[in-house]
mmCIF file of C-alpha atoms and ligand atoms in Angstrom:
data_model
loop_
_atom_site.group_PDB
_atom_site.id
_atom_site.type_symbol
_atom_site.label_atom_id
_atom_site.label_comp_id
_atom_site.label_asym_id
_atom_site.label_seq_id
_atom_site.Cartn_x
_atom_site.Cartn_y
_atom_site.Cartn_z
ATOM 1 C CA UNK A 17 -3.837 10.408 -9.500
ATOM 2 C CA UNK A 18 -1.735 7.459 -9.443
ATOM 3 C CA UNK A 19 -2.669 3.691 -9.236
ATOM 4 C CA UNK A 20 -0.752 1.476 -6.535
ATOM 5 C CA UNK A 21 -1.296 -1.920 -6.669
ATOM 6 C CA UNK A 22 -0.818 -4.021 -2.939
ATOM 7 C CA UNK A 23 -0.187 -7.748 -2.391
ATOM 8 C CA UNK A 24 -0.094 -8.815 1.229
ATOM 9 C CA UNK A 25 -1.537 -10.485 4.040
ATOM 10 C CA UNK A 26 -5.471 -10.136 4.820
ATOM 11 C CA UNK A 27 -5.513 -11.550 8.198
ATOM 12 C CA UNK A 28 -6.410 -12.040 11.963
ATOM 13 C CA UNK A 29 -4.681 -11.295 14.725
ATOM 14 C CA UNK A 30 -4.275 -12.304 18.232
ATOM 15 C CA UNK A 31 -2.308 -9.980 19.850
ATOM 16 C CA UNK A 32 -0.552 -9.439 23.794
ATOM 17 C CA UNK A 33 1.678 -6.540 24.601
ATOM 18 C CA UNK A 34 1.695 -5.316 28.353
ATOM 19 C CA UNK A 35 -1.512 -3.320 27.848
ATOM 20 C CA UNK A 36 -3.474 -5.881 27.242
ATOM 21 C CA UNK A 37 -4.471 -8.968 24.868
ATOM 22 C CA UNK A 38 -7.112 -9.424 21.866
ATOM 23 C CA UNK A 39 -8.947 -12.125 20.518
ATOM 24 C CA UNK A 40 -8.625 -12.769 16.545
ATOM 25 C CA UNK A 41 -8.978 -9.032 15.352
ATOM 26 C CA UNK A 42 -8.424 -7.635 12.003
ATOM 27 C CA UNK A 43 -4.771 -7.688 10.810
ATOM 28 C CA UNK A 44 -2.228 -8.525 8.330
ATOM 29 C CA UNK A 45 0.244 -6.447 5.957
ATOM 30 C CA UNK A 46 -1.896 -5.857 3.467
ATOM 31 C CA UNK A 47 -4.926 -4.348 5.381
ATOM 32 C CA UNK A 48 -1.998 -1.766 7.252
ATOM 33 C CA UNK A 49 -0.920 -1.207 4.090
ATOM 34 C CA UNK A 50 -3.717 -0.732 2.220
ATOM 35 C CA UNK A 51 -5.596 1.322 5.084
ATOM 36 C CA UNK A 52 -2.264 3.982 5.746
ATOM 37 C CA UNK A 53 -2.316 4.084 1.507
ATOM 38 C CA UNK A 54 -5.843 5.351 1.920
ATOM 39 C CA UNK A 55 -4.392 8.892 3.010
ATOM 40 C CA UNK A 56 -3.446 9.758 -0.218
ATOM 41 C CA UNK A 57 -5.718 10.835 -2.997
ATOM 42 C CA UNK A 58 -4.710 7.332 -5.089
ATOM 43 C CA UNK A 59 -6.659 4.748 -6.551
ATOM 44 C CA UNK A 60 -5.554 1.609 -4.697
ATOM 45 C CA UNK A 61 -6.456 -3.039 -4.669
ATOM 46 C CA UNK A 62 -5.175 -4.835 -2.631
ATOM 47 C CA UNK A 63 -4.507 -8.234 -4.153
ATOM 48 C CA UNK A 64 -4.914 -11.476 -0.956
ATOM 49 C CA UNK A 65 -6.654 -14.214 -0.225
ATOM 50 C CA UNK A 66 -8.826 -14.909 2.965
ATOM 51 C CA UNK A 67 -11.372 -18.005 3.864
ATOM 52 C CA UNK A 68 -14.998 -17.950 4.573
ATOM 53 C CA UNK A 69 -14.231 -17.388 8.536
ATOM 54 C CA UNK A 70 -13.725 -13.663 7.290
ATOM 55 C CA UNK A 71 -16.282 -11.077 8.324
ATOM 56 C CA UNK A 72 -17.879 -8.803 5.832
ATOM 57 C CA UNK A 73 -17.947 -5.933 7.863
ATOM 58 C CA UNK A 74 -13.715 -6.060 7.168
ATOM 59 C CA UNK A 75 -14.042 -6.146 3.852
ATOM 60 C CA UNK A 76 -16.919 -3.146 3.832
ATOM 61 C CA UNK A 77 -14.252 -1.036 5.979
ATOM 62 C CA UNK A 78 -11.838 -1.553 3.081
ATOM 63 C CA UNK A 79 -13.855 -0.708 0.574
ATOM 64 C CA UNK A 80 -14.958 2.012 2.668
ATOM 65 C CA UNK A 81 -11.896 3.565 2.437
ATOM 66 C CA UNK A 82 -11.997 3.248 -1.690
ATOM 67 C CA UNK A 83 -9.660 0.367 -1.937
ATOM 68 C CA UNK A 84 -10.644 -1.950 -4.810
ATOM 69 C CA UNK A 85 -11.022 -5.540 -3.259
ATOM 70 C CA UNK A 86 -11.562 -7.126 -6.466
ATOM 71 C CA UNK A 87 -8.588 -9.059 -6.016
ATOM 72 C CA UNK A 88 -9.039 -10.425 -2.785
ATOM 73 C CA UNK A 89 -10.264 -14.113 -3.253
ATOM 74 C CA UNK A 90 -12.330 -15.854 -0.754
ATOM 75 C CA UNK A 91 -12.231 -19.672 -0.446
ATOM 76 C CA UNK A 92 -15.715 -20.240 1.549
ATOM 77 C CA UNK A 93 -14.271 -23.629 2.984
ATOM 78 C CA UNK A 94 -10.776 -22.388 3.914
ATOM 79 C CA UNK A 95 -9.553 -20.399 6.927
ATOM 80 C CA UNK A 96 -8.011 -16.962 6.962
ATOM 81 C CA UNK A 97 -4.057 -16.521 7.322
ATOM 82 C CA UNK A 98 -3.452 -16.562 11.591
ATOM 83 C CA UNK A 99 -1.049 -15.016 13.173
ATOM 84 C CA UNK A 100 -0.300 -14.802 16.757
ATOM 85 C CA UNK A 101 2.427 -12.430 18.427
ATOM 86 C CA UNK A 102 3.148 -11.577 22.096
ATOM 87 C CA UNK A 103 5.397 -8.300 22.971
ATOM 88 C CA UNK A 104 7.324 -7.499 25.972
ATOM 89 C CA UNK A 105 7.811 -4.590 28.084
ATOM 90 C CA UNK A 106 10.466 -2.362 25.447
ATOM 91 C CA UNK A 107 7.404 -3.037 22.846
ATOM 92 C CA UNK A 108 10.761 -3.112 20.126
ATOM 93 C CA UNK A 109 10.644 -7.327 20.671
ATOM 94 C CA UNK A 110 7.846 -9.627 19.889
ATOM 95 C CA UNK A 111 7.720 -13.284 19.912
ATOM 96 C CA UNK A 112 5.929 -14.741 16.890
ATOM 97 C CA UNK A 113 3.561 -17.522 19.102
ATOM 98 C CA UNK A 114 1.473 -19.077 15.854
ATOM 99 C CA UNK A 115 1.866 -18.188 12.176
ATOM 100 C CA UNK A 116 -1.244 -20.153 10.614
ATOM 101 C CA UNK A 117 -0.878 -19.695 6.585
ATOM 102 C CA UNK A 118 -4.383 -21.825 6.119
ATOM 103 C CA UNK A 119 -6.150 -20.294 2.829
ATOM 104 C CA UNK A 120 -2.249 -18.895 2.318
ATOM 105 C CA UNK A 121 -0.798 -21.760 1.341
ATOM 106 C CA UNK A 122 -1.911 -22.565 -2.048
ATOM 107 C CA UNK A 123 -2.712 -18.679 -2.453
ATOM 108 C CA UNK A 124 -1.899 -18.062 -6.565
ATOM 109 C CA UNK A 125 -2.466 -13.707 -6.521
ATOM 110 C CA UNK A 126 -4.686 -12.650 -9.273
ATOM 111 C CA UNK A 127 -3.780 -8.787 -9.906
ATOM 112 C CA UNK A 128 -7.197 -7.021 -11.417
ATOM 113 C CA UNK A 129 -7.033 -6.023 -15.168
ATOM 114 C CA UNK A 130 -7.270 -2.132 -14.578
ATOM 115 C CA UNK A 131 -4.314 -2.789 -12.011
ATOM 116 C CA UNK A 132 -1.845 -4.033 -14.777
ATOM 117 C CA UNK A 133 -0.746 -0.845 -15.242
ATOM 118 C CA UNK A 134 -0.082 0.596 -12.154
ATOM 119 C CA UNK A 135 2.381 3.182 -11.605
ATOM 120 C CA UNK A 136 3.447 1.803 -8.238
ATOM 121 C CA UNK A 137 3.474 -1.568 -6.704
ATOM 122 C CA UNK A 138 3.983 -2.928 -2.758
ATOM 123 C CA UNK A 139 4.756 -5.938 -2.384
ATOM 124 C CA UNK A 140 3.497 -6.602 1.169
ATOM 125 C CA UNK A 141 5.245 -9.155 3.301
ATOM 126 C CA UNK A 142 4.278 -12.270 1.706
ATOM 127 C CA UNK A 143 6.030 -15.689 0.047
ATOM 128 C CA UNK A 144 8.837 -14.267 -2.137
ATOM 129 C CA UNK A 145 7.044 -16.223 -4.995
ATOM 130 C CA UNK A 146 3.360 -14.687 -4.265
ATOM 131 C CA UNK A 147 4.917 -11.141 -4.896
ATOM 132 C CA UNK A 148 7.105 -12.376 -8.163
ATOM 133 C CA UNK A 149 4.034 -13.369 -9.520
ATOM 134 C CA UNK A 150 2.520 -10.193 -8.833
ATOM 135 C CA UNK A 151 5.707 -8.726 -10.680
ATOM 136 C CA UNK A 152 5.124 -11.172 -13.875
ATOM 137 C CA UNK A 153 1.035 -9.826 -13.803
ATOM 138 C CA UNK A 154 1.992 -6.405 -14.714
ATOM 139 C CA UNK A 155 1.829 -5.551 -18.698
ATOM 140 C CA UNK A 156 3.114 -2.154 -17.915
ATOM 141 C CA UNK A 157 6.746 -1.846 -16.218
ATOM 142 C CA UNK A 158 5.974 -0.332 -12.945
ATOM 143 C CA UNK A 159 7.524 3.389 -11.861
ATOM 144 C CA UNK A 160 8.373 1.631 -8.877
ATOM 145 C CA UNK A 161 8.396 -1.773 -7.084
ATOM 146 C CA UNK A 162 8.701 -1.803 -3.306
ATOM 147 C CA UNK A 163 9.276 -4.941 -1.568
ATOM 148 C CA UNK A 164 8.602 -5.246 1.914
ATOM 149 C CA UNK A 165 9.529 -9.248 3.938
ATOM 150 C CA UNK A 166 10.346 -10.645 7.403
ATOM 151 C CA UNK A 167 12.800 -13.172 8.653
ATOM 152 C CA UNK A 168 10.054 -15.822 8.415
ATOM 153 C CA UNK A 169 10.546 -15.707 4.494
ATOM 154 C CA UNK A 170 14.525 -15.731 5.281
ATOM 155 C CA UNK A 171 13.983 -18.591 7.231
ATOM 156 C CA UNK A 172 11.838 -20.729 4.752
ATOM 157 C CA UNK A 173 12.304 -19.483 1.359
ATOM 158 C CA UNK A 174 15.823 -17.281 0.771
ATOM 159 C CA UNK A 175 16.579 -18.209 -2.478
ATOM 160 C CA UNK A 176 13.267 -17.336 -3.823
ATOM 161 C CA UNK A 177 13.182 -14.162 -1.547
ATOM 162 C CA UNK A 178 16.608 -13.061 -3.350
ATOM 163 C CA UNK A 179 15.478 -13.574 -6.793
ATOM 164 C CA UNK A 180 12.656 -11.054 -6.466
ATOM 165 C CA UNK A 181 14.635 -8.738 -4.842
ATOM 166 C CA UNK A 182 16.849 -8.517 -8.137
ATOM 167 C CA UNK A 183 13.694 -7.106 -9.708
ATOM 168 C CA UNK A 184 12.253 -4.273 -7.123
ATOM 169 C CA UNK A 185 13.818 -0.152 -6.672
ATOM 170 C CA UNK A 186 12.654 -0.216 -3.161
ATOM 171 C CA UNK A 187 13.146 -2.582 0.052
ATOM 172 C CA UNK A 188 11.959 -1.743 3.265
ATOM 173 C CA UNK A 189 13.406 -3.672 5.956
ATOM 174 C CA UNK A 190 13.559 -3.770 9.833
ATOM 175 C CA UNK A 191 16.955 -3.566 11.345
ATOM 176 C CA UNK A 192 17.349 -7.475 12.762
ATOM 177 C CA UNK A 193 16.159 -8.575 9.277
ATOM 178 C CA UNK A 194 18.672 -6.502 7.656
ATOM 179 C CA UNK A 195 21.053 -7.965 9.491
ATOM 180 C CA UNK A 196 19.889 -11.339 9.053
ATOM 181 C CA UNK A 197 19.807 -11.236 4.847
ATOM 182 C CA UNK A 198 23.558 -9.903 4.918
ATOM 183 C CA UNK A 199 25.104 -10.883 7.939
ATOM 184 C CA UNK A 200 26.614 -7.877 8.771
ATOM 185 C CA UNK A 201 25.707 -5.557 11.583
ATOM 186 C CA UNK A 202 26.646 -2.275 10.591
ATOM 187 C CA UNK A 203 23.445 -1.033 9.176
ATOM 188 C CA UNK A 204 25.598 1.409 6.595
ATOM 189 C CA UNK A 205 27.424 -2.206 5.331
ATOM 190 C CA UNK A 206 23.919 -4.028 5.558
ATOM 191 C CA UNK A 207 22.528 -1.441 3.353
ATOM 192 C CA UNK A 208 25.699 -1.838 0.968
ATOM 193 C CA UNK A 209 25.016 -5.315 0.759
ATOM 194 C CA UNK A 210 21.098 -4.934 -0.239
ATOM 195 C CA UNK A 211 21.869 -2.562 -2.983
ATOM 196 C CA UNK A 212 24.235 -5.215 -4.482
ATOM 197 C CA UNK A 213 21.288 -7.841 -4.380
ATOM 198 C CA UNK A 214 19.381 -5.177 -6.811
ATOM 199 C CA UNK A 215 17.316 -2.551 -5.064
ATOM 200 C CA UNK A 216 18.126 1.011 -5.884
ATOM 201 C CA UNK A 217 16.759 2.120 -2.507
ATOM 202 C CA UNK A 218 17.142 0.745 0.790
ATOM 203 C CA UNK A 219 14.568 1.617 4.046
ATOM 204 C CA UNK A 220 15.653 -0.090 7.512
ATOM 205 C CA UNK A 221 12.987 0.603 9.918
ATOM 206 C CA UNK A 222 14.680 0.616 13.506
ATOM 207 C CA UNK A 223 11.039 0.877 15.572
ATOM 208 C CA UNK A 224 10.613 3.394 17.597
ATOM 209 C CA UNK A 225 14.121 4.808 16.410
ATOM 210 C CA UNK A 226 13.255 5.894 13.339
ATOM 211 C CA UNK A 227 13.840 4.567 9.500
ATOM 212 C CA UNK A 228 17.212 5.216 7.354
ATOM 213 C CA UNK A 229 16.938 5.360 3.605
ATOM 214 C CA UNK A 230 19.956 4.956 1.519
ATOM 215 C CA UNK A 231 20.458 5.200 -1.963
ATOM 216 C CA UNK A 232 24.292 4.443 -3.123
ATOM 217 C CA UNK A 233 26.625 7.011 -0.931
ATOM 218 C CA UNK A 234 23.609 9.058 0.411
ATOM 219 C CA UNK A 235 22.203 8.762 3.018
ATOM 220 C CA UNK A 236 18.700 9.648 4.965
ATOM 221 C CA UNK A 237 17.113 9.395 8.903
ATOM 222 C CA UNK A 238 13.749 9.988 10.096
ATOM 223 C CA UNK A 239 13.066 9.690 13.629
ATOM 224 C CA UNK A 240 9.698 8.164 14.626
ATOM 225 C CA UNK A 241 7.756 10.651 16.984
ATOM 226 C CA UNK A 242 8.555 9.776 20.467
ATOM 227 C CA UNK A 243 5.245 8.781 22.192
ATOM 228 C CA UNK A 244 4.054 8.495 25.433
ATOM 229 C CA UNK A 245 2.360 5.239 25.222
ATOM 230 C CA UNK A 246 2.542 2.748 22.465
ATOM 231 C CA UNK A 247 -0.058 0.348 22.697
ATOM 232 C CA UNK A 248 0.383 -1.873 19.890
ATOM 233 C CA UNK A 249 3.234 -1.873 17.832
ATOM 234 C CA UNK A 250 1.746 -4.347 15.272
ATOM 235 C CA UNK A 251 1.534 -3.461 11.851
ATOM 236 C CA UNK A 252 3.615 0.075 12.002
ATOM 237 C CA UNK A 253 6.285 -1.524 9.654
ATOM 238 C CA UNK A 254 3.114 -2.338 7.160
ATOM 239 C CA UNK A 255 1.808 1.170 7.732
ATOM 240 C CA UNK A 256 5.065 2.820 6.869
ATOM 241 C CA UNK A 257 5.480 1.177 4.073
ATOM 242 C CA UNK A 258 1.653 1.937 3.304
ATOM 243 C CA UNK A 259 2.526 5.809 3.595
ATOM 244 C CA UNK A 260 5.861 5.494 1.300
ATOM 245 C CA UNK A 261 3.997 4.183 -1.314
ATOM 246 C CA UNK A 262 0.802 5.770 -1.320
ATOM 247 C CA UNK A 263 2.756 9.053 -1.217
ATOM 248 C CA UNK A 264 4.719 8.052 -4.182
ATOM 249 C CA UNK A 265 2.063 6.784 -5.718
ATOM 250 C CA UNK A 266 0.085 10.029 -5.332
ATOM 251 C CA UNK A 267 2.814 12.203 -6.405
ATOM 252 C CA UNK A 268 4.749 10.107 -9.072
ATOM 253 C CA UNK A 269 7.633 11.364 -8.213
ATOM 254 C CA UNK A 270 10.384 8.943 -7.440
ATOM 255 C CA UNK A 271 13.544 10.481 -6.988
ATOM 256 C CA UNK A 272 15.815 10.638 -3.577
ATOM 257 C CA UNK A 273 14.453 14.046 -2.648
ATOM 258 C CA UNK A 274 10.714 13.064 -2.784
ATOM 259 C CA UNK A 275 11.260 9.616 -1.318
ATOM 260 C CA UNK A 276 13.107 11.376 2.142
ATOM 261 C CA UNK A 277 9.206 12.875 2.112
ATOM 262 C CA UNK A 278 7.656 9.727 1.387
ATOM 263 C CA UNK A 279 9.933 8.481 4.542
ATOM 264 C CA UNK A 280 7.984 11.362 6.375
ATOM 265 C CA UNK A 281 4.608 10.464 5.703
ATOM 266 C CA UNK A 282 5.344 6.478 6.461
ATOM 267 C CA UNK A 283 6.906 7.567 9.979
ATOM 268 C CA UNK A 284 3.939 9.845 10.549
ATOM 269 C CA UNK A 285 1.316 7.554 9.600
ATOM 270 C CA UNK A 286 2.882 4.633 11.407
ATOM 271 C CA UNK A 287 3.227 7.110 14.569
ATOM 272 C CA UNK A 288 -0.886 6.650 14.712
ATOM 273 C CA UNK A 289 -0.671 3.005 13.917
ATOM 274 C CA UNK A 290 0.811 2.157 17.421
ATOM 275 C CA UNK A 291 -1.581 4.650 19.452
ATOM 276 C CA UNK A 292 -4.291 1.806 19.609
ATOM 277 C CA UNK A 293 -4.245 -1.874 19.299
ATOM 278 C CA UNK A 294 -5.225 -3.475 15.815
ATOM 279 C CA UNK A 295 -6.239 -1.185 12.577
ATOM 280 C CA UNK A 296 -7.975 0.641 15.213
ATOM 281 C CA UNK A 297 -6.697 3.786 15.324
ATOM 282 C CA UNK A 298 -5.815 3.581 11.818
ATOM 283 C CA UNK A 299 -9.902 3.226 10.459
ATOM 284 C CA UNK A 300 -10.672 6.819 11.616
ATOM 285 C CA UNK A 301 -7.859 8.779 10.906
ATOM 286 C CA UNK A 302 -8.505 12.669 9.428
ATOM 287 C CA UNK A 303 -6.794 14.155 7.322
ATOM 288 C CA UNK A 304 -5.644 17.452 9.517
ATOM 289 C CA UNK A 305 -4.634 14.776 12.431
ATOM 290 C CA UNK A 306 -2.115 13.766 9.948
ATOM 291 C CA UNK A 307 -1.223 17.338 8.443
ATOM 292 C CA UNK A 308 -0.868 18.412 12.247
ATOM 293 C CA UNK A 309 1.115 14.516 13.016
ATOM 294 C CA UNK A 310 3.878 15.922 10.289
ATOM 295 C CA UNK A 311 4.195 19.427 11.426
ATOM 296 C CA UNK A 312 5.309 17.985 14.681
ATOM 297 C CA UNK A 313 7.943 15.962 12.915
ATOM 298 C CA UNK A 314 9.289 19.160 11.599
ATOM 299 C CA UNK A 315 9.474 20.474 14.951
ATOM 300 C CA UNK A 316 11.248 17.752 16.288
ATOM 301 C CA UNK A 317 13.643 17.254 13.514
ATOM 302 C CA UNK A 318 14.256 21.059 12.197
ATOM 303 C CA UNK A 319 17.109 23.340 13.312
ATOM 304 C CA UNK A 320 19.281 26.234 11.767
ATOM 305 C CA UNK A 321 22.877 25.862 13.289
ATOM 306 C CA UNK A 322 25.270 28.495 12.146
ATOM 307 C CA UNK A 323 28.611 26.683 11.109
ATOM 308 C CA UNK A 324 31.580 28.638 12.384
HETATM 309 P P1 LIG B 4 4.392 -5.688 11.252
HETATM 310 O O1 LIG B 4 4.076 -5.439 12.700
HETATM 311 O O2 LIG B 4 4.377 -4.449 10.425
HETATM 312 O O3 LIG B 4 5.602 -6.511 11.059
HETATM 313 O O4 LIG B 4 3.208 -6.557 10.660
HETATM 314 C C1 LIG B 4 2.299 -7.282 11.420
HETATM 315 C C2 LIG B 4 1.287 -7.935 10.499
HETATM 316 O O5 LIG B 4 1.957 -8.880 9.659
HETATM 317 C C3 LIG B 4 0.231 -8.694 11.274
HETATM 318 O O6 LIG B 4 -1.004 -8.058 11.092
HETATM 319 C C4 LIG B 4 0.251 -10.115 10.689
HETATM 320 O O7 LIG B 4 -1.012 -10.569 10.312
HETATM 321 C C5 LIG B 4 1.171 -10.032 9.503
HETATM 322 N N1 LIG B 4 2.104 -11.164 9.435
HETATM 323 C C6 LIG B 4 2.733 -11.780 10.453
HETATM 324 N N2 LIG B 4 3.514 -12.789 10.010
HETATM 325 C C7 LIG B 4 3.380 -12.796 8.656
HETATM 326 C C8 LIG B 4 3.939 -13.598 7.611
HETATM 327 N N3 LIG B 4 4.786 -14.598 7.857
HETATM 328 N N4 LIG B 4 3.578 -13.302 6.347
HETATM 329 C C9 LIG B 4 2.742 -12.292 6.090
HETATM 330 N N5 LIG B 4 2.174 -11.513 7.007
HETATM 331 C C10 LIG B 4 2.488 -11.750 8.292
#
């Protein structure tokens, strides 16, 4: 069994898509992370920060779910990290309406002592300097570092963003933001551009099209299932990379071939994220719903074509 070690965001959420709207409800990278990593048979922390505004019962569901929560500090006088998005009626765009860092802000990650050592470690969408501190924790080099961010850090904080970058195997990285860090719009060149900045691998998540992975010349695509309603997209880019780790984590194998799999599992897994709004959907999720989730992506995806 492997150990994966998660820094990200331990959050609320209000969230509107054309469905409906919800008050503060549990959220942030590191809970989607940390709850898709929970469908693998590894030994998991998540490493965040929250205030005293946060409810137990969140922290029980974690826990519930065997994730160490050791290192996830609570400042009884702060408030937890807000964020606030609204989507519109393709689901694929959202409007950010209130980012509230609160207890985030002077947030200094402490990774547990029996985490040093972990074989894998996500770097959840965070400050660029939160998850290079995570990096400088470890005593043991990690098997692999995947590094997962958002135009807000491009926006505020790109230098420090590209120096931990240097340091990681793995990005995963929506399509816009792609875009953004390179300024090109060819994915394929985007890509190009990210390995040069140090990552070995490269993910682009393209929604509800599917993710690419790309390591030098080769190439991967996974589509995402097509679904008859998404509810919530929120958190299926967190839950992806949750499923890519955890699977990596839980198999220790990190080359090409087994990370095409690992895309797999992190489309599948994020598939269920969207079904309901919040963590919902992801806090009861069985084991043969996902076994059954990925033998419809080899439906969809498989074919024998006879080349003439
Ligand atoms: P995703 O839909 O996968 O991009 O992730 C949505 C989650 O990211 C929400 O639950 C938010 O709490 C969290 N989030 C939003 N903005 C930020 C940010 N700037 N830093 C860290 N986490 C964020």
């Amino acid at each position: 069994m492997g150990k994966l070690v998660i820094v990200g965001t331990v959050a609320y959420d209000a969230i509107e898509t054309p469905f409906g709207k919800t008050d503060k409800i549990l959220g942030g990278a590191g809970t989607y992370i940390g709850l898709s990593a929970s469908n693998f048979d590894v030994d998991s922390a998540i490493v965040s920060i929250v205030g005293g505004d946060f409810e137990q019962k969140y922290l029980d569901l974690l826990s519930s779910k065997n994730i160490d929560i050791s290192g996830i500090e609570i400042v009884k006088e702060g408030k937890t990290f807000f964020w606030s998005g609204k989507y519109h009626n393709d689901m694929n765009s959202r409007d950010t309406l209130i980012t509230e860092l609160n207890t985030l802000e002077d947030f200094n990650p402490v990774v547990p002592e029996n985490y040093k050592d972990a074989e894998v470690v996500m770097l959840g969408n965070l400050h660029p300097l939160v998850q290079s501190s995570v990096l400088d924790q470890m005593t043991v080099k990690p098997k692999l570092v995947v590094l997962d961010t958002m135009n807000f850090w491009m926006d505020i904080a790109l230098e420090d963003l590209k120096n931990v970058i240097k340091r990681i195997d793995v990005i995963t990285i929506n399509d816009e933001e792609a875009r953004q860090l390179t300024g090109e719009y060819s994915l394929v060149v985007a890509a190009k551009k990210i390995h040069e900045m140090g990552p070995k691998y490269v993910v682009i998540k393209k929604g509800e099209h599917g993710a690419l992975l790309f390591h030098n010349e080769q190439m991967f695509y996974a589509p995402a299932l097509p679904l008859a309603e998404v509810f919530d997209p929120t958190g299926a880019g967190d839950t992806f990379a949750g499923g890519f780790a955890g699977y990596l984590a839980k198999t220790g194998d990190v080359s090409f071939e087994n990370m095409k799999n690992a895309v797999v599992y992190g489309s599948a897994l994020a598939s269920f994220c969207v079904e309901k709004f919040g963590t919902e959907r992801m806090e009861n999720l069985s084991h043969s719903e996902v076994q059954q989730r990925l033998m419809q992506f080899k439906h969809l995806t498989q074919f024998e074509i006879e080349l003439t």
